[in-house]
Short mmCIF file of C-alpha atoms in Angstrom, two decimals:
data_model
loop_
_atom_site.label_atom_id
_atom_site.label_comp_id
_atom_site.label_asym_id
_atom_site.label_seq_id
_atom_site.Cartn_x
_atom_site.Cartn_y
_atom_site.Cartn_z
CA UNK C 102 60.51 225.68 79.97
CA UNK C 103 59.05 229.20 79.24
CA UNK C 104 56.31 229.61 76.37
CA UNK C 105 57.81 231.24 72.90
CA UNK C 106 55.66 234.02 73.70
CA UNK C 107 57.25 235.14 76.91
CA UNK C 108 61.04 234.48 75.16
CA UNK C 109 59.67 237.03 72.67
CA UNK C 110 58.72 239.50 75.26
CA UNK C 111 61.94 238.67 77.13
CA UNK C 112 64.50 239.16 74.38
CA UNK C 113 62.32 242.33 73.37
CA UNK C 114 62.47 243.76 76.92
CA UNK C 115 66.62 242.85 77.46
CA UNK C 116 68.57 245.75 77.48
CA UNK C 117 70.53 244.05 74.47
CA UNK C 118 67.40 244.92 72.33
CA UNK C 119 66.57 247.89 73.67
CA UNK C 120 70.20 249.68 72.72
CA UNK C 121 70.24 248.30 69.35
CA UNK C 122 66.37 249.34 68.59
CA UNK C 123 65.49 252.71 70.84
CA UNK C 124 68.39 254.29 72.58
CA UNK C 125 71.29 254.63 70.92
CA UNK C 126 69.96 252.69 68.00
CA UNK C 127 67.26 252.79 65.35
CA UNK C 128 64.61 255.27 66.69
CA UNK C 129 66.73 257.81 68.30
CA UNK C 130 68.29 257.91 65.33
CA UNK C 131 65.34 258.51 63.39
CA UNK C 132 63.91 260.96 65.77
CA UNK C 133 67.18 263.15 66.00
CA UNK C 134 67.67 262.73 61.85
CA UNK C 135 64.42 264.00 60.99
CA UNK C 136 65.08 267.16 63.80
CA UNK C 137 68.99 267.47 62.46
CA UNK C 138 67.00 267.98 58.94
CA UNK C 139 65.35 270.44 59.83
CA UNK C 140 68.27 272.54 61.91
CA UNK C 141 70.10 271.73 59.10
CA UNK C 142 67.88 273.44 56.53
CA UNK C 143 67.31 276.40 59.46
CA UNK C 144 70.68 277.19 59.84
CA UNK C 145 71.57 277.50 55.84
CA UNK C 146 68.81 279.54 55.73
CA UNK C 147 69.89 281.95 58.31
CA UNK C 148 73.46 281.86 56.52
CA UNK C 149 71.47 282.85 52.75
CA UNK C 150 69.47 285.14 54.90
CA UNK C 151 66.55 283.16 54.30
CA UNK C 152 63.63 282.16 56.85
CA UNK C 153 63.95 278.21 55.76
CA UNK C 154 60.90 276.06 56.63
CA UNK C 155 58.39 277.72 58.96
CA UNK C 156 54.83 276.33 58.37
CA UNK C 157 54.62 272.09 59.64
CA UNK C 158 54.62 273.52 63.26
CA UNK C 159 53.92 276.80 65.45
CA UNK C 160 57.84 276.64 66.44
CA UNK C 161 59.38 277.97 63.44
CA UNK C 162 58.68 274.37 61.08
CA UNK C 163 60.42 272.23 63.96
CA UNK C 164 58.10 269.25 62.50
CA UNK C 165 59.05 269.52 59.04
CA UNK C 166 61.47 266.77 59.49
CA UNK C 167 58.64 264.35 60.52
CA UNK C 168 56.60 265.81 57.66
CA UNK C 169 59.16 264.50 54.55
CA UNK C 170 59.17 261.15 56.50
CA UNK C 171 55.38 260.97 55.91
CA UNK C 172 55.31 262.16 52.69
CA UNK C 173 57.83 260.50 51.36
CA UNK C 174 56.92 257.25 52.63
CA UNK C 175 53.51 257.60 50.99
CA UNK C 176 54.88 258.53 47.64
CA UNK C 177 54.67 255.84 44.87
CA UNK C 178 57.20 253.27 44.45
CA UNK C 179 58.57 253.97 40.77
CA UNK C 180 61.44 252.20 39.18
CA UNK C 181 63.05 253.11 35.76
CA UNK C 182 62.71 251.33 32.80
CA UNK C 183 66.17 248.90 32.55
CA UNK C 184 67.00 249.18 36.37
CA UNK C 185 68.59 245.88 38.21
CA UNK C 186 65.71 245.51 40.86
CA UNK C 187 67.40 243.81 42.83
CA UNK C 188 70.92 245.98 43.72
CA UNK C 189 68.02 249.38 43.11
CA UNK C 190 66.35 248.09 46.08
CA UNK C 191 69.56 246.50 48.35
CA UNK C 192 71.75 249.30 48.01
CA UNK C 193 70.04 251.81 50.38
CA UNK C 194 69.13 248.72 52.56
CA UNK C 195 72.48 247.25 53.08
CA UNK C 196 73.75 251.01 53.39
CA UNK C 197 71.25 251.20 56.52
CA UNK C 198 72.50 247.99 57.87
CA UNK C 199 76.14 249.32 57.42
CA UNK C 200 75.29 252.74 59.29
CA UNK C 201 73.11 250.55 62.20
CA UNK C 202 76.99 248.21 62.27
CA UNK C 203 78.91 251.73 62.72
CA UNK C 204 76.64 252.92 65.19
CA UNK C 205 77.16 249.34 67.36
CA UNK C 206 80.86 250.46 68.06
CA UNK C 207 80.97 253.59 69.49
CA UNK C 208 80.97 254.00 73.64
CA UNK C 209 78.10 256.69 74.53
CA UNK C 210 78.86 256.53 77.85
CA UNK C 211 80.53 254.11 80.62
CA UNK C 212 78.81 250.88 79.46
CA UNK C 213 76.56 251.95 76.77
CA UNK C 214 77.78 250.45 73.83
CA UNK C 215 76.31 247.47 71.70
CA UNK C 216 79.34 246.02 71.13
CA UNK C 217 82.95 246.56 72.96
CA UNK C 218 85.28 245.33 70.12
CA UNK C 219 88.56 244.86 70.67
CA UNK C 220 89.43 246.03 67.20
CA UNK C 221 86.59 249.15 67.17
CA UNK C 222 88.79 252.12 65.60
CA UNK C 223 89.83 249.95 62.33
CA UNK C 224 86.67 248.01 62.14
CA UNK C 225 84.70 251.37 62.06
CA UNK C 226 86.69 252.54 59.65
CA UNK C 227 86.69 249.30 57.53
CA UNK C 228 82.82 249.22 57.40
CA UNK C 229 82.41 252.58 56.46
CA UNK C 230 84.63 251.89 53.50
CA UNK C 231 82.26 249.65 52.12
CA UNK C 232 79.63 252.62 51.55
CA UNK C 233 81.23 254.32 48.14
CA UNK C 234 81.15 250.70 46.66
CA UNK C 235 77.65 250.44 47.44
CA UNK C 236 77.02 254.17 45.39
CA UNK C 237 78.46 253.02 42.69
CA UNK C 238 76.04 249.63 42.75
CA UNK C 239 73.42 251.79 43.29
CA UNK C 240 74.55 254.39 40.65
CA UNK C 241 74.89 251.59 38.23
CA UNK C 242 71.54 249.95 38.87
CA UNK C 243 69.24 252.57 37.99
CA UNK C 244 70.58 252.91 34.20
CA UNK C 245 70.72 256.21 33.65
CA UNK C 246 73.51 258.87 33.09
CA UNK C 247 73.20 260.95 36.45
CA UNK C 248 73.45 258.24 38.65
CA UNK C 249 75.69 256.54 36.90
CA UNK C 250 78.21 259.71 36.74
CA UNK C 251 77.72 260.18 40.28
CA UNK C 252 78.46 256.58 41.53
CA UNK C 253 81.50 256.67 39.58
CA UNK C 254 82.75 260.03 41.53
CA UNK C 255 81.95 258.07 44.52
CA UNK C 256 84.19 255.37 43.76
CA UNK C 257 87.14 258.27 42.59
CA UNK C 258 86.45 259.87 45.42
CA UNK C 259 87.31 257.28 47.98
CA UNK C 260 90.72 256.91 46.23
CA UNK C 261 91.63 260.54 47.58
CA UNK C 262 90.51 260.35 51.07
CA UNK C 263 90.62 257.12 52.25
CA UNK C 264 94.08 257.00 53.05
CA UNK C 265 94.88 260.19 54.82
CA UNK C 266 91.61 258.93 56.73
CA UNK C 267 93.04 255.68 58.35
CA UNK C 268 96.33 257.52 58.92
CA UNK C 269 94.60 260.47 60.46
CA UNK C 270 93.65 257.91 62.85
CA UNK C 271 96.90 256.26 62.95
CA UNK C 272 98.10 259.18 64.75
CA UNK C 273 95.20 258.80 67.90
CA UNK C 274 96.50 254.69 67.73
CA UNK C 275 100.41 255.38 68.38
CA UNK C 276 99.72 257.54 70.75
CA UNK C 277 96.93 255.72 73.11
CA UNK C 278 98.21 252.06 71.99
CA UNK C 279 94.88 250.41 71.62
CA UNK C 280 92.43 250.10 68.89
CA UNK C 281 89.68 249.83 71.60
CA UNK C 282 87.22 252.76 71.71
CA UNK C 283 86.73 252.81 75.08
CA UNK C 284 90.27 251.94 75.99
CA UNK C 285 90.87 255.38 74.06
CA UNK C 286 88.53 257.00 75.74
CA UNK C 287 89.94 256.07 79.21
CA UNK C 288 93.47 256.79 78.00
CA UNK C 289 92.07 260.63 77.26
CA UNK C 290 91.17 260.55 81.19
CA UNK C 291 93.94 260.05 82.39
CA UNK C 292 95.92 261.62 79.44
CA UNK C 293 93.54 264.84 78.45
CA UNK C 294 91.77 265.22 75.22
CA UNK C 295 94.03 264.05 72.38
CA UNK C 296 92.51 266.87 70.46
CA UNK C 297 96.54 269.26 71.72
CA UNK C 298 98.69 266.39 71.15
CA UNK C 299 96.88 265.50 67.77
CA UNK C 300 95.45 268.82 65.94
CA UNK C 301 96.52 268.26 62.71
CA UNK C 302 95.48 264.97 62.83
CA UNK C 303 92.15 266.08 63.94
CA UNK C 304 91.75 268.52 61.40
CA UNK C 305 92.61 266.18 58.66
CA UNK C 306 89.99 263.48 60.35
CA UNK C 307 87.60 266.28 60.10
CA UNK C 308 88.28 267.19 56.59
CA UNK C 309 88.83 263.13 54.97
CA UNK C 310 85.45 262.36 57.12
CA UNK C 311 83.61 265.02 55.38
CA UNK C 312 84.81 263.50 52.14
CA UNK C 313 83.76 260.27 53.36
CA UNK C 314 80.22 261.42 54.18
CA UNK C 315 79.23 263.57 50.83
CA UNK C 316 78.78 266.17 52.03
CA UNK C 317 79.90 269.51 50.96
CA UNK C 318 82.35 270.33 49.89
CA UNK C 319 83.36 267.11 48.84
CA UNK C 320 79.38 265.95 47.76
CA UNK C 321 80.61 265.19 43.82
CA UNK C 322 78.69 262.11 44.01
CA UNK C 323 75.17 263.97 44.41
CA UNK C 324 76.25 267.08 43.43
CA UNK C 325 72.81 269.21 42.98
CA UNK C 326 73.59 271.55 40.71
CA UNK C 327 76.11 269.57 38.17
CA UNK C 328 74.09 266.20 38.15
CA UNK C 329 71.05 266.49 39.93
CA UNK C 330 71.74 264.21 42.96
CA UNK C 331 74.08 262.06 41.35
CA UNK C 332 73.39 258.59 42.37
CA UNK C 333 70.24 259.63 44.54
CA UNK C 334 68.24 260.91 41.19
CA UNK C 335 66.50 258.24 40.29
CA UNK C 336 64.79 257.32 43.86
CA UNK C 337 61.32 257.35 44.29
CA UNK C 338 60.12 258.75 47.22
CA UNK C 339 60.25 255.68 50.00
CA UNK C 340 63.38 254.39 48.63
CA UNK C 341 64.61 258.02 48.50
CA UNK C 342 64.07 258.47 52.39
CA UNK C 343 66.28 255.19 53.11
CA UNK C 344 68.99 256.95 50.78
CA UNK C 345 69.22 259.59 53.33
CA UNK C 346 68.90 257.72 56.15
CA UNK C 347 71.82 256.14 55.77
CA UNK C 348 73.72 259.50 54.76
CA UNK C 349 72.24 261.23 58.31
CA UNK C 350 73.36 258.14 60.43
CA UNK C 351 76.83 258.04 58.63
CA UNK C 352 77.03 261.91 60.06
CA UNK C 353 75.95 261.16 63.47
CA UNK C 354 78.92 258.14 63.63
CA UNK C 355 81.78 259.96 62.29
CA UNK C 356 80.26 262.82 64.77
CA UNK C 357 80.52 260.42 67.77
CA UNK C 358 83.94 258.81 66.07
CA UNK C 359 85.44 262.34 66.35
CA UNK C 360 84.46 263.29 69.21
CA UNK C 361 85.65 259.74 70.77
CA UNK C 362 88.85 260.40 69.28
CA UNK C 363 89.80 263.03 70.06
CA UNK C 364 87.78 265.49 72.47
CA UNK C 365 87.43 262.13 75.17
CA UNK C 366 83.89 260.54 74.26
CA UNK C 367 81.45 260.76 77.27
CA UNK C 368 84.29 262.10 79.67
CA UNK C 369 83.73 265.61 81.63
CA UNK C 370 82.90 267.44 84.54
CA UNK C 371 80.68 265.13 86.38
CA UNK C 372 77.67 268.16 86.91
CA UNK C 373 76.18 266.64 83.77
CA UNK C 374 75.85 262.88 83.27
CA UNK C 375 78.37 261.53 80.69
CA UNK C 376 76.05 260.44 78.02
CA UNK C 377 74.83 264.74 77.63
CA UNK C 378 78.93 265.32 77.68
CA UNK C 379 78.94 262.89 74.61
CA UNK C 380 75.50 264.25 73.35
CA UNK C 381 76.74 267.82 73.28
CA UNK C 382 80.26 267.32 71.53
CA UNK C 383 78.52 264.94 68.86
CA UNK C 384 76.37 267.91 68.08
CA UNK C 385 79.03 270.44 68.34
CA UNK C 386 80.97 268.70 65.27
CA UNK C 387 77.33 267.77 63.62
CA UNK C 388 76.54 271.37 63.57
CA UNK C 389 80.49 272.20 62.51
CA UNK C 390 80.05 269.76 59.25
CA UNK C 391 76.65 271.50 58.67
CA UNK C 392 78.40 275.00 58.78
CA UNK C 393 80.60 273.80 55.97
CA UNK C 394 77.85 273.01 53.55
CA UNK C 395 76.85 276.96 53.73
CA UNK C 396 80.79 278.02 53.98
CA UNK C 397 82.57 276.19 51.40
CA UNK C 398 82.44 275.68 47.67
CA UNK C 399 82.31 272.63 46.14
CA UNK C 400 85.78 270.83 44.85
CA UNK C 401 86.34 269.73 41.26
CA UNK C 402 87.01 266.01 41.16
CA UNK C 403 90.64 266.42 39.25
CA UNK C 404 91.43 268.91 42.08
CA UNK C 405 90.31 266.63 44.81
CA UNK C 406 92.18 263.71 43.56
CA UNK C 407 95.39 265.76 42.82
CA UNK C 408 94.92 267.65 46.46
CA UNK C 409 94.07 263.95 48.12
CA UNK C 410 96.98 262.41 47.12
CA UNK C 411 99.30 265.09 47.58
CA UNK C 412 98.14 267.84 50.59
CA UNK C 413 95.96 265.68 52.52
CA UNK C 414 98.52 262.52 52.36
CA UNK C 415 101.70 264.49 53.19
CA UNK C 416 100.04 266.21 56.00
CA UNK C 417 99.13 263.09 57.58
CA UNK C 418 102.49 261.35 57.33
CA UNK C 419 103.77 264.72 59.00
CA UNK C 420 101.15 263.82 61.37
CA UNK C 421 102.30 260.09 61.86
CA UNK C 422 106.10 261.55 62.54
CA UNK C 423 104.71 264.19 65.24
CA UNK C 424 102.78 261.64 66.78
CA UNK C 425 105.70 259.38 66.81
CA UNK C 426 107.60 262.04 68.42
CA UNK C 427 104.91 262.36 71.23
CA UNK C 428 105.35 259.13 71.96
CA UNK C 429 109.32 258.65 72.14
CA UNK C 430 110.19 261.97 72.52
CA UNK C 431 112.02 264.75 70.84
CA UNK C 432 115.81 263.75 70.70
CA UNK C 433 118.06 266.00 71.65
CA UNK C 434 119.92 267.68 69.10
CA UNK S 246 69.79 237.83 75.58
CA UNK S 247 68.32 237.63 79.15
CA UNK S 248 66.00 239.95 80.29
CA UNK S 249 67.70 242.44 82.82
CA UNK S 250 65.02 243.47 84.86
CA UNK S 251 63.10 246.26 82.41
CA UNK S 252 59.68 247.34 83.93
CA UNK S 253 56.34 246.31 82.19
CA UNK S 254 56.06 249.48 81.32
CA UNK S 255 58.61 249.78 79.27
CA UNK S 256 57.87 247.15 77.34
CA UNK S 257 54.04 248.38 76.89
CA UNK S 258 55.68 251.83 75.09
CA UNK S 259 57.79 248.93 72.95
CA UNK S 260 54.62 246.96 72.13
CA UNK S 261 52.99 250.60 71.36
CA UNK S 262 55.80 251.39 68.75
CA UNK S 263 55.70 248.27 66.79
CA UNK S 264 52.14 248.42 66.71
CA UNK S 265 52.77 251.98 65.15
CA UNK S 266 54.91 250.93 62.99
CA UNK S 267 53.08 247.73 62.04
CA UNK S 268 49.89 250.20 60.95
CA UNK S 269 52.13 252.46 59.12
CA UNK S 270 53.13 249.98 56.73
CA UNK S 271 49.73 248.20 56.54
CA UNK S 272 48.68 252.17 55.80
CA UNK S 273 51.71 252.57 52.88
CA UNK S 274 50.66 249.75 51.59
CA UNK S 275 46.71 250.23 51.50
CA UNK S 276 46.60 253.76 50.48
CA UNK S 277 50.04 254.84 48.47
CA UNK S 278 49.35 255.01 44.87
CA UNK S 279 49.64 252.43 42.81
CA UNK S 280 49.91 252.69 39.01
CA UNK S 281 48.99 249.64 37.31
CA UNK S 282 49.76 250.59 34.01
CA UNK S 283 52.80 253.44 34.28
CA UNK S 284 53.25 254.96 30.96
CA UNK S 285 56.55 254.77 29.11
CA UNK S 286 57.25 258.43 29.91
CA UNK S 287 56.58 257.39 33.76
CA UNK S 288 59.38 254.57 33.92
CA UNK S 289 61.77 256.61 31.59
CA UNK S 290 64.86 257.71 33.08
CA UNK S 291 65.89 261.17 34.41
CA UNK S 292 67.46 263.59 32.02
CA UNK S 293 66.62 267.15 32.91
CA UNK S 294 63.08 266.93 31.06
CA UNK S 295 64.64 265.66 27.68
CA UNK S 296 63.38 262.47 26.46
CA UNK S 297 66.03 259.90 27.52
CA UNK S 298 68.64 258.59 24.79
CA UNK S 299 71.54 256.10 24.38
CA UNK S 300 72.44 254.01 27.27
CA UNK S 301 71.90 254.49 30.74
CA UNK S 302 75.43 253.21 31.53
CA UNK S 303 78.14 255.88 29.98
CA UNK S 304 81.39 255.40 29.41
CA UNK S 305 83.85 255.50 32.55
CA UNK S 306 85.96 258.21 33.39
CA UNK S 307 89.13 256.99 32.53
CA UNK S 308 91.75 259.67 33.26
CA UNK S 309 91.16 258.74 36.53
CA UNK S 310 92.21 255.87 36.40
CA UNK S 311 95.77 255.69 37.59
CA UNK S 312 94.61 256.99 40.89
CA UNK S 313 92.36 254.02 41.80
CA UNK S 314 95.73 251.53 40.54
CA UNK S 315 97.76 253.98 43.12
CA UNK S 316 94.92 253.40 45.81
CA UNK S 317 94.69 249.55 45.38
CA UNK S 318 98.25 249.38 46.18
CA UNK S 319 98.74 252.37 48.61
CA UNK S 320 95.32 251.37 51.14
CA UNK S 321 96.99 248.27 52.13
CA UNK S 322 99.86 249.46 52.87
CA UNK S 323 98.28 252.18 55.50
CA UNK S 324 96.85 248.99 56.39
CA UNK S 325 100.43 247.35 57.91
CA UNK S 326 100.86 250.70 59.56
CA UNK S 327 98.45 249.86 62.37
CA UNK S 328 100.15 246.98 63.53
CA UNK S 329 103.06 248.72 63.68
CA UNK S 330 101.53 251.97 65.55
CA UNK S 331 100.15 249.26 67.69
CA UNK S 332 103.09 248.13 69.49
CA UNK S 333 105.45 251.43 69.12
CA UNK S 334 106.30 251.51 72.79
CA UNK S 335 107.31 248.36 72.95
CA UNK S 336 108.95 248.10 69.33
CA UNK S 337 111.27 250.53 70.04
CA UNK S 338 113.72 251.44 67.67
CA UNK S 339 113.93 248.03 66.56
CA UNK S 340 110.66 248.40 65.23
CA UNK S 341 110.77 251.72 63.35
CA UNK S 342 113.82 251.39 61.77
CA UNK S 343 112.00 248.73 59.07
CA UNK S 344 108.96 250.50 58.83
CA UNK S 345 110.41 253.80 58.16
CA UNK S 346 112.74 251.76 55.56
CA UNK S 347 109.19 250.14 54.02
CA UNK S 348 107.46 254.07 54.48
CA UNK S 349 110.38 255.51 51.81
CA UNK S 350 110.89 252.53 49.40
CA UNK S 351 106.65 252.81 49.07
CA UNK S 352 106.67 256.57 48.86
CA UNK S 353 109.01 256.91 46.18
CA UNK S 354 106.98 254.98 43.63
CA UNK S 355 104.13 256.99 44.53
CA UNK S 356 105.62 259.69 43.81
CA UNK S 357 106.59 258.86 40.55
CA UNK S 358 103.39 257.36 39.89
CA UNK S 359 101.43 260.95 40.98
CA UNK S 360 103.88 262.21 38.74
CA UNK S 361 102.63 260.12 35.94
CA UNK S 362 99.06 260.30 36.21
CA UNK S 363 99.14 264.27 36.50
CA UNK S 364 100.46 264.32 32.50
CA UNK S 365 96.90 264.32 31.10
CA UNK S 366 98.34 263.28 27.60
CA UNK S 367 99.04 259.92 27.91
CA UNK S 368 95.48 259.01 28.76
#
């Protein structure tokens, strides 16, 4: 019978561990967040014709990331006057653990995936649902108006996009007949990316999964310049950096989701191993969504609602009816 | 779990993180300010610089409301889709012709209901 010491070290060496807590999990998470925040701020400054951050590093600020990580985690720990503790503090934790659970299901490359589920397409999408739900909690907890205003958009917001969402992704399920990720993914090899067959249902994926992360143009919930962060405002700084944790991983999954989906996951010429092929079309669509924060301006809640229920959910049912064609056929007339 | 074989190496850089991380926290928690006594301004909430007023928790939007009544109803029923997309080969037209059938009888309430909550007077 082995000491408790070396299980420890054992279950801390398995490669179980290891996926969930370096690579694709936790760290390499952090480490690409805090880099992504920093592209991310480079690249709308190059669209404003700015110069962005430049100074926490001789490349052009590369470290600036790393540098609001430090800071904020050595800010004071401040909570408002009439705030639940409790759901103030829990929110942006259990919204970690949700992102960590979303991560868990995609297939990085041939093997490389925390957990194979048989039901991965609707149980990503089911988990992420739970997010807007906890903005609101969190919105509500820190009694005041801003948040409060903004968790409510959250929860209006979800109304508008989560439908054409799951039927965006009915579309990929007709066609490949499997709610498996990786049983998608191996249909697209022998099939070709479902990205021709299913373009409208891509775009739509695209455009509900935007809504579904905040960001623009669909970020009412934290909306800067109408209600200073929405449900973010009342933060202080450590609690603020697990706020955006959270919204970064939730990026990087529907990222990897899309790319799963439709342009084949980790499939591709075999010159470069599959988990780059996956790497490079995660960032592809990463730095697509960031191009639409400096592109687009920002919807009015009464117009997303009105456009969610009415655009966005007719186009996917015409996407439902040409992916039912695809798969019986066009009759001839 | 069992162990698959990692090198000791590997598990040295592991041991090196959490230590890391371990002293980062001792360090957040040794050095980050405390305030023992925060002022009244200090735990006041946010409002653009104004002194705070009335309740933290406003009134609800409530024209909106109709749309989250639509949504309880309408996100389950995208839900029964899936079992239906599931199986469409082998369904057949056996299959579709109900579902299509369900599809119509559940759109045309929507419609109506759209219909209704677009009429901003009766809320």
């Amino acid at each position: 019978m082995p000491d408790p010491i070396t299980q420890i070290i054992q279950l801390v060496t398995s490669t179980y561990f290891l996926e969930i807590v370096v690579f694709p999990g936790l760290i390499s998470i952090a480490i690409l967040g805090a880099f992504f925040t920093w592209f991310e701020r480079k690249l709308t400054a190059r669209v404003q014709l700015r110069i962005g951050p430049s100074y926490s590093s001789p490349a052009g600020g590369i470290l600036q990331g790393f540098a609001d990580i430090i800071k904020l985690l050595f800010k004071e720990l401040i909570i408002p006057e009439g705030a639940d503790r409790f759901f103030f503090i829990m929110s942006p934790v259990t919204a970690l653990i949700i992102g960590a659970a979303l991560l868990g299901l995609i297939p990085f490359a041939p093997g490389v995936q925390i957990a194979n589920v048989e039901v991965g397409l609707p149980a990503f999408l089911a988990i992420v649902t739970l997010s807007p739900t906890l903005v609101l909690l969190a919105g509500w907890s820190a009694n005041s108006k801003f948040p409060f205003i903004g968790g409510l958009r959250a929860l209006f917001q979800q109304t508008a996009y989560e439908i054409p969402l799951w039927l965006s992704a009915l579309g990929v399920v007709m066609i490949t007949g499997t709610l498996n990720l990786t049983g998608i993914v191996q249909f697209q090899q022998n099939n070709g990316w479902l990205i021709l067959p299913q373009a409208l249902g891509a775009l739509l994926f695209i455009v509900t999964s935007t809504a579904e992360m905040e960001r623009l143009p669909f970020d009412l919930p934290e909306a800067e310049s109408e209600i200073m962060m929405g449900w973010q405002a009342e933060y202080p700084g450590p609690l603020f950096m697990l706020v955006q944790g959270p919204a970064f991983i939730k990026l990087y999954a529907f990222a990897a989701l899309f790319s799963t989906l439709y342009l084949g996951g980790y499939l591709g010429p075999a010159i470069i191993p599959p988990i780059v092929w996956f790497f490079l079309k995660t960032i592809v669509i990463i730095v697509a969504v960031m191009l639409f924060r400096s592109t687009f301006p920002r919807v009015r809640l009464d117009q997303l609602l009105r456009q969610g229920w009415t655009t966005l959910l007719t186009l996917s049912i015409v996407n439902i009816v040409i992916a039912y064609f695809i798969v019986v056929g066009v009759p001839a007339i | 779990m069992v162990s698959q074989g990692i090198p000791e190496e590997t598990g040295y850089i592991i041991f090196l993180f959490a230590a890391t991380l371990a002293l980062v926290i001792t360090l957040r928690l040794v050095i980050s300010p405390r305030d023992p006594r925060p002022t009244p301004e200090k735990k006041a909430p946010f409002e653009s610089g104004q002194i705070a007023s009335g309740p933290g928790r406003t009134r609800f939007i409530i024209q909106y409301y109709p749309y989250i009544l639509m949504f309880v109803v309408y996100d389950v029923i995208a839900m029964f889709l899936f079992a239906w997309a599931l199986d469409l080969r082998a369904l057949g037209a056996s299959g579709t012709v109900p579902v299509l059938t369900f599809m119509v009888v559940a759109l045309v309430p929507l419609a109506y209901a759209l219909h209704l909550a677009g009429q901003r007077e009766n809320w």
